[in-house]
Short mmCIF file of C-alpha atoms and ligand atoms in Angstrom, two decimals:
data_model
loop_
_atom_site.label_atom_id
_atom_site.label_comp_id
_atom_site.label_asym_id
_atom_site.label_seq_id
_atom_site.Cartn_x
_atom_site.Cartn_y
_atom_site.Cartn_z
CA MET A 1 112.31 163.10 120.82
CA THR A 2 110.37 159.80 121.03
CA GLU A 3 111.25 157.43 123.87
CA PRO A 4 112.83 154.10 122.83
CA ILE A 5 110.35 151.21 122.92
CA ARG A 6 110.93 148.82 125.84
CA THR A 7 111.68 145.26 124.74
CA ILE A 8 111.45 142.30 127.14
CA LEU A 9 113.00 139.36 125.27
CA GLN A 10 115.44 140.99 122.85
CA GLU A 11 118.63 138.90 122.93
CA SER A 12 120.80 140.78 120.46
CA ARG A 13 120.65 142.75 117.17
CA PRO A 14 123.05 143.00 114.23
CA ASP A 15 124.88 146.34 113.99
CA GLN A 16 122.72 149.05 112.48
CA ALA A 17 125.36 149.66 109.77
CA VAL A 18 124.96 146.02 108.60
CA ILE A 19 121.19 146.43 108.46
CA ASP A 20 121.46 149.75 106.60
CA ARG A 21 123.67 148.11 103.98
CA TYR A 22 121.23 145.20 103.69
CA ALA A 23 118.30 147.63 103.36
CA ARG A 24 119.99 149.39 100.44
CA ALA A 25 120.72 146.11 98.69
CA ALA A 26 117.17 144.83 99.36
CA ALA A 27 115.72 148.05 97.94
CA GLY A 28 117.77 147.44 94.79
CA LEU A 29 116.30 143.94 94.50
CA ILE A 30 112.61 144.46 95.33
CA GLY A 31 112.10 148.24 95.21
CA ALA A 32 112.55 150.80 98.01
CA GLU A 33 108.76 150.90 98.56
CA ASN A 34 108.91 147.25 99.67
CA VAL A 35 111.55 147.76 102.35
CA SER A 36 110.79 149.60 105.57
CA ALA A 37 112.44 150.50 108.85
CA ASN A 38 109.51 152.67 109.93
CA HIS A 39 108.46 152.19 113.54
CA VAL A 40 104.88 151.40 112.57
CA ASP A 41 106.02 148.49 110.37
CA LEU A 42 108.50 147.18 112.94
CA LEU A 43 105.83 147.32 115.64
CA SER A 44 103.13 145.66 113.58
CA THR A 45 105.28 142.63 112.72
CA CYS A 46 107.14 142.19 116.03
CA ARG A 47 104.61 139.96 117.79
CA ASP A 48 101.71 137.57 117.36
CA TYR A 49 98.64 136.51 119.34
CA TRP A 50 100.63 134.85 122.12
CA PRO A 51 98.75 136.18 125.18
CA VAL A 52 102.01 137.17 126.91
CA ASN A 53 102.59 139.68 124.10
CA SER A 54 99.24 141.28 124.94
CA ILE A 55 100.13 141.49 128.64
CA TRP A 56 103.37 143.31 127.76
CA MET A 57 101.70 145.47 125.12
CA LEU A 58 99.12 146.69 127.68
CA GLU A 59 102.09 147.67 129.86
CA GLY A 60 103.68 149.61 126.97
CA ALA A 61 106.38 147.08 126.03
CA VAL A 62 106.98 144.65 123.15
CA PRO A 63 108.73 141.27 123.21
CA ALA A 64 111.45 142.28 120.72
CA LEU A 65 111.82 144.45 117.63
CA PRO A 66 113.05 143.67 114.13
CA GLN A 67 115.18 146.25 112.33
CA LEU A 68 113.66 145.93 108.88
CA VAL A 69 110.55 144.60 107.15
CA VAL A 70 110.64 143.44 103.52
CA TRP A 71 107.74 142.50 101.24
CA PRO A 72 108.93 140.29 98.36
CA GLN A 73 106.55 139.38 95.55
CA SER A 74 108.09 136.27 94.06
CA THR A 75 109.98 133.14 95.04
CA GLU A 76 113.07 134.47 93.25
CA GLU A 77 112.94 137.66 95.31
CA VAL A 78 112.68 135.62 98.53
CA SER A 79 115.69 133.63 97.37
CA GLN A 80 117.79 136.76 96.73
CA LEU A 81 116.78 138.30 100.06
CA LEU A 82 117.68 135.15 101.98
CA ALA A 83 121.01 134.64 100.20
CA LEU A 84 121.98 138.19 101.08
CA ALA A 85 120.94 137.81 104.74
CA ASN A 86 122.83 134.53 104.95
CA GLU A 87 126.03 136.16 103.66
CA GLN A 88 125.73 138.93 106.25
CA ARG A 89 124.57 136.55 109.04
CA ILE A 90 121.39 138.59 109.56
CA PRO A 91 118.50 136.85 111.36
CA VAL A 92 115.33 136.46 109.29
CA VAL A 93 111.81 135.67 110.48
CA PRO A 94 109.01 134.75 108.03
CA TYR A 95 105.78 136.58 108.84
CA GLY A 96 102.28 135.61 107.66
CA GLU A 97 99.58 137.54 109.54
CA GLY A 98 100.90 137.14 113.08
CA SER A 99 97.98 135.03 114.33
CA GLY A 100 100.32 132.44 115.84
CA ALA A 101 99.54 131.60 119.47
CA LEU A 102 103.01 130.85 120.91
CA GLY A 103 105.33 133.76 120.08
CA GLY A 104 106.64 132.15 116.86
CA VAL A 105 107.33 135.42 115.01
CA ILE A 106 109.11 137.28 117.81
CA PRO A 107 112.43 138.56 116.37
CA LEU A 108 114.52 137.62 119.41
CA ARG A 109 117.75 138.60 117.64
CA GLY A 110 116.41 141.51 115.60
CA GLY A 111 117.13 141.45 111.88
CA VAL A 112 114.61 141.20 109.06
CA MET A 113 110.94 140.20 108.94
CA ILE A 114 110.01 138.70 105.57
CA ASP A 115 106.32 139.56 105.32
CA LEU A 116 104.74 137.28 102.69
CA LYS A 117 101.53 139.24 102.07
CA ARG A 118 102.46 140.33 98.55
CA MET A 119 102.87 136.67 97.58
CA ASN A 120 99.12 136.21 97.35
CA LYS A 121 98.38 134.70 93.93
CA LEU A 122 96.49 131.52 93.15
CA ARG A 123 98.82 130.21 90.48
CA SER A 124 96.55 127.50 89.12
CA LEU A 125 93.36 125.59 89.83
CA ASP A 126 93.54 122.12 88.32
CA GLN A 127 89.93 120.91 88.27
CA LYS A 128 90.71 117.54 86.76
CA ASN A 129 93.14 116.58 89.54
CA LEU A 130 91.42 118.62 92.27
CA LEU A 131 94.58 120.58 93.08
CA VAL A 132 95.27 124.25 93.62
CA THR A 133 98.71 125.85 93.64
CA VAL A 134 98.72 128.92 95.82
CA GLU A 135 101.33 131.35 97.10
CA ALA A 136 102.10 131.30 100.80
CA GLY A 137 101.04 134.83 101.72
CA VAL A 138 97.41 134.59 100.63
CA ASN A 139 94.90 135.35 103.37
CA GLY A 140 92.80 132.35 104.46
CA GLU A 141 89.37 133.85 103.91
CA LEU A 142 90.26 135.29 100.49
CA TYR A 143 91.69 131.90 99.49
CA GLU A 144 88.47 130.11 100.41
CA GLU A 145 86.29 132.74 98.69
CA HIS A 146 88.32 132.41 95.51
CA LEU A 147 87.82 128.64 95.51
CA ASN A 148 84.11 128.97 96.30
CA ARG A 149 83.59 131.20 93.26
CA ALA A 150 84.97 128.39 91.12
CA GLY A 151 82.72 125.79 92.83
CA TYR A 152 85.30 124.33 95.25
CA THR A 153 86.29 124.43 98.89
CA GLY A 154 89.74 124.19 100.46
CA GLY A 155 88.22 122.38 103.46
CA HIS A 156 90.40 124.33 105.92
CA PHE A 157 88.70 126.71 108.37
CA PRO A 158 90.81 127.57 111.41
CA GLN A 159 89.10 129.98 113.79
CA SER A 160 91.75 132.45 112.60
CA LEU A 161 90.68 132.01 108.93
CA ARG A 162 90.30 135.78 108.49
CA CYS A 163 93.69 136.68 110.02
CA SER A 164 96.08 133.92 108.91
CA THR A 165 97.85 132.83 105.71
CA VAL A 166 98.26 129.58 103.82
CA GLY A 167 102.02 129.71 104.57
CA GLY A 168 101.34 130.18 108.28
CA TRP A 169 98.97 127.16 108.25
CA LEU A 170 101.65 124.98 106.69
CA ALA A 171 104.42 126.32 108.92
CA CYS A 172 102.37 125.55 112.06
CA ARG A 173 100.59 122.32 110.99
CA ALA A 174 97.24 124.03 111.48
CA ALA A 175 93.87 122.35 111.89
CA GLY A 176 90.57 123.71 110.58
CA GLN A 177 87.18 123.28 112.21
CA PHE A 178 86.13 120.80 109.46
CA SER A 179 89.26 118.69 109.85
CA THR A 180 87.56 115.40 110.68
CA ARG A 181 86.45 115.15 107.03
CA TYR A 182 89.10 117.17 105.17
CA GLY A 183 92.13 116.55 107.40
CA LYS A 184 94.69 118.85 108.98
CA ILE A 185 96.73 121.05 106.66
CA GLU A 186 99.42 118.34 106.39
CA ASP A 187 96.75 116.00 104.97
CA ILE A 188 95.50 118.67 102.58
CA ALA A 189 99.00 119.63 101.36
CA VAL A 190 100.29 117.62 98.41
CA SER A 191 103.60 119.49 98.05
CA THR A 192 105.40 122.68 99.00
CA GLU A 193 107.75 125.11 97.31
CA ALA A 194 110.32 126.69 99.63
CA VAL A 195 113.54 128.67 99.88
CA LEU A 196 116.31 127.64 102.26
CA ALA A 197 118.48 130.04 104.28
CA ASP A 198 121.15 130.21 101.55
CA GLY A 199 118.61 131.05 98.85
CA THR A 200 118.21 127.54 97.40
CA ILE A 201 114.75 127.10 95.88
CA PHE A 202 113.20 123.63 95.88
CA ARG A 203 109.79 122.24 94.97
CA GLY A 204 108.01 119.02 95.78
CA ARG A 205 106.18 117.12 93.06
CA ARG A 206 102.40 117.28 92.88
CA VAL A 207 101.86 113.56 92.50
CA PRO A 208 99.43 111.89 94.93
CA ARG A 209 102.06 109.65 96.54
CA SER A 210 105.57 108.43 95.70
CA SER A 211 108.16 105.96 96.89
CA THR A 212 111.24 108.00 96.14
CA GLY A 213 112.91 108.35 99.51
CA PRO A 214 111.91 110.87 102.17
CA ARG A 215 109.87 113.76 100.73
CA VAL A 216 112.12 116.68 101.59
CA ASP A 217 109.52 119.32 100.72
CA ARG A 218 107.34 117.93 103.51
CA LEU A 219 110.07 118.86 106.00
CA MET A 220 108.83 122.42 105.64
CA ILE A 221 105.41 121.47 107.05
CA GLY A 222 105.52 122.33 110.75
CA SER A 223 108.95 123.98 110.45
CA GLU A 224 107.71 127.36 111.78
CA GLY A 225 110.29 129.31 109.81
CA ILE A 226 113.39 127.58 111.20
CA PHE A 227 114.54 126.01 107.90
CA GLY A 228 113.52 128.64 105.37
CA VAL A 229 110.48 130.27 103.81
CA ILE A 230 107.54 128.39 102.31
CA THR A 231 106.69 130.36 99.18
CA ALA A 232 103.86 128.27 97.68
CA ALA A 233 102.06 124.97 98.04
CA THR A 234 99.89 122.61 96.08
CA LEU A 235 96.81 121.72 98.11
CA ARG A 236 93.81 119.47 97.65
CA VAL A 237 90.41 121.01 96.93
CA TRP A 238 86.92 119.47 96.96
CA PRO A 239 83.79 120.27 94.95
CA LEU A 240 81.38 122.29 97.12
CA PRO A 241 79.25 119.80 99.07
CA GLU A 242 75.87 118.84 97.67
CA LYS A 243 74.28 118.45 101.08
CA ARG A 244 74.95 119.54 104.64
CA HIS A 245 73.31 117.96 107.68
CA LEU A 246 73.46 119.54 111.14
CA ALA A 247 72.80 117.61 114.36
CA SER A 248 73.37 118.11 118.06
CA TYR A 249 73.01 115.89 121.09
CA THR A 250 73.66 116.08 124.82
CA PHE A 251 75.16 113.47 127.13
CA GLU A 252 74.95 113.00 130.86
CA ASN A 253 78.74 112.89 131.08
CA LEU A 254 81.89 113.20 128.99
CA ASP A 255 82.67 109.49 129.15
CA ASP A 256 79.50 108.61 127.22
CA GLY A 257 80.13 111.37 124.69
CA LEU A 258 83.72 110.27 124.05
CA GLU A 259 82.69 106.66 123.64
CA ALA A 260 79.98 107.67 121.14
CA ILE A 261 82.50 109.60 119.02
CA ARG A 262 85.02 106.78 119.18
CA LEU A 263 82.39 104.37 117.81
CA VAL A 264 81.37 106.82 115.09
CA MET A 265 84.99 107.04 113.91
CA ARG A 266 85.35 103.28 114.10
CA SER A 267 82.29 102.89 111.87
CA GLY A 268 84.00 104.73 109.01
CA ALA A 269 81.65 107.73 109.02
CA ARG A 270 83.51 111.04 108.62
CA PRO A 271 81.47 114.01 109.80
CA ALA A 272 83.26 117.28 108.96
CA VAL A 273 82.72 118.86 112.38
CA VAL A 274 82.72 116.96 115.66
CA ARG A 275 82.83 118.99 118.88
CA LEU A 276 82.16 117.57 122.32
CA TYR A 277 82.03 120.23 125.07
CA ASP A 278 82.33 119.74 128.82
CA ALA A 279 79.44 121.00 130.97
CA VAL A 280 81.07 124.43 131.54
CA GLU A 281 81.55 125.14 127.83
CA THR A 282 78.11 123.74 127.02
CA GLY A 283 76.66 126.31 129.44
CA ASN A 284 78.84 129.11 128.01
CA HIS A 285 78.13 128.44 124.33
CA PHE A 286 74.56 127.15 124.51
CA PRO A 287 72.95 128.63 127.65
CA GLU A 288 69.62 126.98 126.81
CA LEU A 289 71.12 123.53 127.23
CA SER A 290 71.50 122.51 130.86
CA ASP A 291 74.99 123.28 132.07
CA GLN A 292 75.02 119.91 133.77
CA ARG A 293 75.06 118.06 130.42
CA CYS A 294 77.75 117.86 127.71
CA ALA A 295 76.84 118.99 124.19
CA LEU A 296 78.00 117.29 121.00
CA ILE A 297 77.62 119.17 117.76
CA LEU A 298 78.02 117.52 114.38
CA LEU A 299 78.10 118.73 110.80
CA ILE A 300 78.07 116.17 108.01
CA GLU A 301 78.60 117.24 104.40
CA GLY A 302 79.36 115.84 100.96
CA ALA A 303 77.43 113.92 98.32
CA ARG A 304 73.72 113.57 99.24
CA THR A 305 73.52 109.79 99.47
CA ILE A 306 76.73 109.52 101.49
CA VAL A 307 75.56 112.23 103.92
CA ASP A 308 72.22 110.43 104.36
CA ALA A 309 73.98 107.16 105.14
CA GLU A 310 76.51 108.79 107.51
CA GLN A 311 73.72 110.60 109.30
CA GLU A 312 72.01 107.27 109.99
CA VAL A 313 75.14 105.49 111.19
CA ILE A 314 76.12 108.40 113.43
CA ALA A 315 72.66 108.74 115.02
CA GLU A 316 72.66 105.02 115.74
CA HIS A 317 75.95 105.19 117.65
CA VAL A 318 75.32 108.32 119.64
CA LEU A 319 71.77 107.34 120.65
CA ALA A 320 73.01 103.90 121.72
CA ASN A 321 75.42 105.70 124.06
CA GLY A 322 72.79 107.61 125.99
CA ALA A 323 72.56 110.79 123.88
CA GLU A 324 69.48 113.01 123.81
CA GLU A 325 68.76 114.78 120.53
CA SER A 326 68.71 118.57 120.57
CA GLY A 327 68.25 119.44 116.89
CA SER A 328 70.12 121.64 114.43
CA LYS A 329 69.73 125.11 115.96
CA TYR A 330 72.80 124.80 118.23
CA VAL A 331 74.95 123.94 115.24
CA GLU A 332 73.50 126.90 113.34
CA HIS A 333 74.40 129.10 116.32
CA TRP A 334 77.94 127.69 116.33
CA LEU A 335 78.27 128.32 112.58
CA GLU A 336 77.24 131.95 113.09
CA THR A 337 79.57 132.63 116.02
CA ARG A 338 82.56 130.40 115.29
CA PHE A 339 84.97 133.19 114.32
CA ASN A 340 83.96 135.55 117.13
CA ILE A 341 86.59 136.00 119.86
CA SER A 342 85.33 139.28 121.31
CA ALA A 343 84.70 137.74 124.75
CA ALA A 344 88.44 137.05 125.05
CA SER A 345 89.31 140.66 124.21
CA ARG A 346 86.82 141.95 126.80
CA LEU A 347 88.32 139.71 129.49
CA LEU A 348 91.84 140.86 128.60
CA GLN A 349 90.81 144.48 128.97
CA LYS A 350 89.39 143.69 132.41
CA GLY A 351 92.82 142.43 133.48
CA ALA A 352 92.31 138.68 133.04
CA VAL A 353 95.00 136.26 131.97
CA LEU A 354 93.56 133.78 129.50
CA ASP A 355 94.87 131.20 127.12
CA THR A 356 93.99 128.04 125.25
CA ILE A 357 96.13 124.91 125.42
CA GLU A 358 95.51 122.15 122.87
CA VAL A 359 97.04 118.69 123.09
CA THR A 360 96.42 115.37 121.32
CA THR A 361 95.07 112.36 123.17
CA ASN A 362 94.29 108.84 122.16
CA TRP A 363 90.93 107.44 123.21
CA HIS A 364 92.32 105.54 126.19
CA ASN A 365 93.68 108.70 127.83
CA ALA A 366 91.22 111.28 126.50
CA LEU A 367 89.23 111.73 129.70
CA SER A 368 92.15 111.28 132.11
CA THR A 369 94.21 113.93 130.30
CA TYR A 370 91.29 116.36 130.47
CA LEU A 371 90.83 115.72 134.20
CA ALA A 372 94.56 116.01 134.94
CA MET A 373 94.97 119.24 132.95
CA GLN A 374 91.84 120.73 134.48
CA GLU A 375 93.02 119.92 138.00
CA ALA A 376 96.45 121.43 137.29
CA LEU A 377 94.97 124.64 135.86
CA LYS A 378 92.40 125.02 138.65
CA GLY A 379 95.13 124.37 141.21
CA VAL A 380 96.92 127.62 140.34
CA GLU A 381 95.67 130.39 142.59
CA GLY A 382 93.69 132.98 140.67
CA THR A 383 92.10 130.63 138.13
CA ILE A 384 88.36 131.18 137.82
CA MET A 385 87.68 128.80 134.91
CA ALA A 386 89.39 125.80 133.29
CA SER A 387 87.16 124.12 130.71
CA GLY A 388 87.62 121.91 127.67
CA HIS A 389 86.27 120.36 124.51
CA TRP A 390 87.37 117.76 121.98
CA SER A 391 87.41 118.44 118.24
CA HIS A 392 89.58 117.26 115.29
CA VAL A 393 88.67 113.62 115.71
CA TYR A 394 90.48 110.54 114.37
CA PRO A 395 89.93 106.79 114.62
CA GLU A 396 92.82 106.70 117.12
CA GLY A 397 91.95 109.73 119.26
CA ALA A 398 91.19 113.46 119.27
CA ALA A 399 92.48 116.93 120.03
CA LEU A 400 91.70 118.20 123.53
CA TYR A 401 91.37 121.98 123.73
CA MET A 402 91.50 123.54 127.18
CA THR A 403 90.58 127.16 127.93
CA VAL A 404 91.76 128.84 131.13
CA VAL A 405 90.87 132.22 132.61
CA GLY A 406 92.31 133.75 135.76
CA PHE A 407 92.62 136.97 137.72
CA PRO A 408 95.85 136.35 139.63
CA ALA A 409 96.80 138.38 142.68
CA GLU A 410 100.46 137.76 141.80
CA ASP A 411 102.42 138.96 138.78
CA LYS A 412 100.61 137.88 135.59
CA ILE A 413 103.67 136.36 133.94
CA THR A 414 104.44 134.21 137.02
CA TYR A 415 100.83 133.04 137.04
CA TYR A 416 100.92 132.32 133.31
CA LYS A 417 104.08 130.21 133.65
CA LYS A 418 102.54 128.21 136.51
CA LEU A 419 99.46 127.48 134.38
CA TRP A 420 101.55 126.14 131.52
CA GLN A 421 103.91 124.17 133.72
CA GLY A 422 100.93 122.41 135.32
CA ALA A 423 99.17 121.78 132.01
CA MET A 424 102.27 120.51 130.20
CA ASP A 425 103.32 118.28 133.13
CA ALA A 426 99.82 116.79 133.19
CA SER A 427 99.71 116.26 129.44
CA LEU A 428 103.16 114.63 129.32
CA ALA A 429 102.39 112.42 132.32
CA GLU A 430 99.23 111.20 130.58
CA GLY A 431 101.09 110.45 127.35
CA ALA A 432 99.39 113.14 125.23
CA ALA A 433 101.30 115.15 122.57
CA ILE A 434 101.98 118.67 123.90
CA SER A 435 100.37 120.34 120.86
CA HIS A 436 97.79 119.34 118.27
CA HIS A 437 97.76 122.42 116.03
CA HIS A 438 98.98 125.70 117.55
CA GLY A 439 102.59 124.59 117.21
CA ILE A 440 105.61 125.37 119.37
CA GLY A 441 106.80 128.92 118.63
CA LEU A 442 108.87 130.32 121.47
CA HIS A 443 106.88 129.37 124.54
CA ARG A 444 106.13 125.68 124.01
CA GLY A 445 109.79 125.13 123.14
CA LEU A 446 110.30 124.84 126.91
CA TRP A 447 108.80 121.33 126.76
CA MET A 448 110.20 120.11 123.42
CA ALA A 449 112.95 118.00 125.01
CA GLU A 450 110.38 116.13 127.11
CA GLU A 451 108.11 115.72 124.09
CA HIS A 452 110.76 114.41 121.67
CA GLY A 453 113.60 112.89 123.69
CA LYS A 454 116.48 112.08 121.28
CA GLY A 455 114.29 113.23 118.40
CA LEU A 456 115.01 116.85 119.32
CA GLU A 457 118.73 116.26 118.68
CA VAL A 458 117.86 114.86 115.23
CA LEU A 459 115.87 118.03 114.55
CA ARG A 460 118.85 120.16 115.69
CA ARG A 461 121.13 118.29 113.24
CA ILE A 462 118.72 118.84 110.35
CA LYS A 463 118.53 122.52 111.28
CA GLY A 464 122.35 122.69 111.38
CA ALA A 465 122.59 121.17 107.91
CA LEU A 466 119.93 123.37 106.29
CA ASP A 467 120.74 126.62 108.07
CA PRO A 468 124.39 126.39 109.20
CA HIS A 469 124.60 130.04 110.28
CA GLY A 470 121.35 129.82 112.23
CA ILE A 471 119.76 132.86 110.59
CA MET A 472 116.24 131.42 110.28
CA ASN A 473 113.89 132.31 113.15
CA PRO A 474 116.46 131.76 115.91
CA GLY A 475 115.35 130.66 119.37
CA LYS A 476 112.22 128.81 118.28
CA LEU A 477 110.96 125.22 118.53
CA GLY A 478 113.04 124.62 121.67
CA LEU A 479 116.22 124.01 119.65
CA GLU A 480 118.22 126.34 121.88
CA GLU A 481 117.78 128.00 125.24
CA VAL A 482 116.36 131.49 125.32
CA ALA A 483 117.88 132.98 128.45
CA LYS A 484 115.14 135.59 128.87
CA TRP A 485 112.28 133.09 128.64
CA GLN A 486 112.72 130.16 130.99
CA LYS A 487 110.22 127.92 132.81
C1 FAD B 1 91.74 133.76 117.40
C2 FAD B 1 92.66 132.67 116.92
C3 FAD B 1 92.15 131.48 116.52
C4 FAD B 1 92.99 130.46 116.05
N1 FAD B 1 92.42 129.31 115.61
C5 FAD B 1 93.21 128.34 115.10
C6 FAD B 1 92.63 127.15 114.60
O1 FAD B 1 91.41 126.97 114.59
N2 FAD B 1 93.47 126.21 114.11
C7 FAD B 1 94.82 126.39 114.09
O2 FAD B 1 95.52 125.50 113.63
N3 FAD B 1 95.39 127.51 114.56
C8 FAD B 1 94.63 128.49 115.06
N4 FAD B 1 95.19 129.65 115.53
C9 FAD B 1 96.65 129.81 115.47
C10 FAD B 1 97.17 130.50 114.18
O3 FAD B 1 96.14 131.17 113.53
C11 FAD B 1 97.79 129.48 113.27
O4 FAD B 1 98.96 128.98 113.87
C12 FAD B 1 98.12 129.99 111.86
O5 FAD B 1 98.49 128.88 111.11
C13 FAD B 1 99.23 131.03 111.81
O6 FAD B 1 99.19 131.65 110.54
P1 FAD B 1 99.82 133.09 110.26
O7 FAD B 1 99.82 133.25 108.79
O8 FAD B 1 99.15 134.13 111.06
O9 FAD B 1 101.31 132.85 110.76
P2 FAD B 1 102.24 133.76 111.67
O10 FAD B 1 101.64 133.93 113.02
O11 FAD B 1 102.62 134.98 110.93
O12 FAD B 1 103.52 132.80 111.79
C14 FAD B 1 103.46 131.62 112.55
C15 FAD B 1 104.80 130.88 112.44
O13 FAD B 1 104.97 130.39 111.12
C16 FAD B 1 106.11 130.98 110.50
N5 FAD B 1 105.71 131.28 109.12
C17 FAD B 1 104.68 132.04 108.71
N6 FAD B 1 104.62 132.05 107.37
C18 FAD B 1 105.64 131.28 106.93
C19 FAD B 1 106.12 130.91 105.65
N7 FAD B 1 105.52 131.32 104.53
N8 FAD B 1 107.21 130.11 105.58
C20 FAD B 1 107.83 129.66 106.70
N9 FAD B 1 107.42 130.00 107.93
C21 FAD B 1 106.34 130.79 108.05
C22 FAD B 1 106.44 132.20 111.33
O14 FAD B 1 107.80 132.52 111.28
C23 FAD B 1 106.01 131.76 112.71
O15 FAD B 1 107.01 130.98 113.28
C24 FAD B 1 94.38 130.67 116.01
C25 FAD B 1 94.90 131.90 116.41
C26 FAD B 1 94.07 132.90 116.85
C27 FAD B 1 94.65 134.21 117.27
#
């Protein structure tokens, strides 16, 4: 007999008889081969890349387990599956590829995982209007390759490109590494198609802009599965760039680097990639550059004459702010290694606790937020590194991305919670937004009330109207307390 799998956060589960009945009905709708209660399927969809899941997994436990996984292939099938779950009050969690960083897919109350991977078609590529309509379950890398073959790019390259889906990007408001030119996913998305908890299907219009009241389909962007399932979206595409220019610089300090980027953005130039590293990360990523200086890497792409002009304007601003040129080879190195996260896996295996915490700052509090978060992270006993960089740059500010590594003497979960409490307190005190692109999931929900104030109540009311029985991804986005995961 196999031992039951230990779950840490499981709050409740519908009766097995209810699930068995649902499974039979689901098999009738989408085929028995697309419905599974096998342990391997339950285990592979029960968690994401939230580091706490890895800590538990290495100890032989999982956060929680679903009771069923279903793989629909069309929007109509998603609608039927949701309507049925709604009638039976069965919790449902949409699942892309589980690359989320905050525990967003954990099935706290059991029920059904709707895995979108079979919804992977590119429905149309409209070259005249530069729009693609794509289903939500398509893998990021395959999506980009498909566009490239037709001479286009989707402009969205999260570090998780190879292990995330278009639906997951939209659900989490993701940001790609080239976002300064192409925008975050909410800028790239023109409209969404989605299914609400009761099975209602609705689609936004693919017009560039409209003045027709609030755009309800845009509510799904950033909804992390709490309102329903995103089944498809119409996204912008761009012709493959004619020219790419790579440049890197170093600065004596972060202040000079930040001011240089601010002026570049103010000038109207829009490099695709802008990354300013602190001295620690400069040393880690580019050992040849002195670890006492801060590296800035830039990638400019687009039409040849525009790239040439942007290159000139950018060089002018950064050199006027004390930069030293260091050529293109560091950007080439970054391009080659940008999807590699093997160092993190090695550290995990050695017993480290590590995480990344991204927030959004304006220019006036960019440096002070970095310093406050770094101090808070270093102040927790056991931390051996707390470093940062800025990327995803806007005229009004930038995303600050902190990385922390520790070998705590105390219990790892206690240490982890102290890290986050310190980082979130520092970020809120400085006036930053508590997330730029990883989203909220389960864990960051602990700070949603402080982030939103009364706005969180508005979100709760919308949730109550769209999902009155609360079947969609319960316990997420800080809408309700999760007794087993407190500060
Ligand atoms: C190594 C690594 C690097 C990363 N780099 C980046 C990065 O550069 N930029 C960035 O923004 N993020 C990054 N992330 C975070 C993560 O990849 C993104 O949040 C991604 O958008 C999640 O996509 P997914 O398909 O894996 O979603 P999942 O993890 O499966 O789901 C995430 C959340 O969205 C919901 N969801 C998923 N699909 C749907 C749908 N179709 N409809 C409704 N809800 C849905 C889920 O219920 C869950 O709440 C990284 C993660 C890792 C592990």
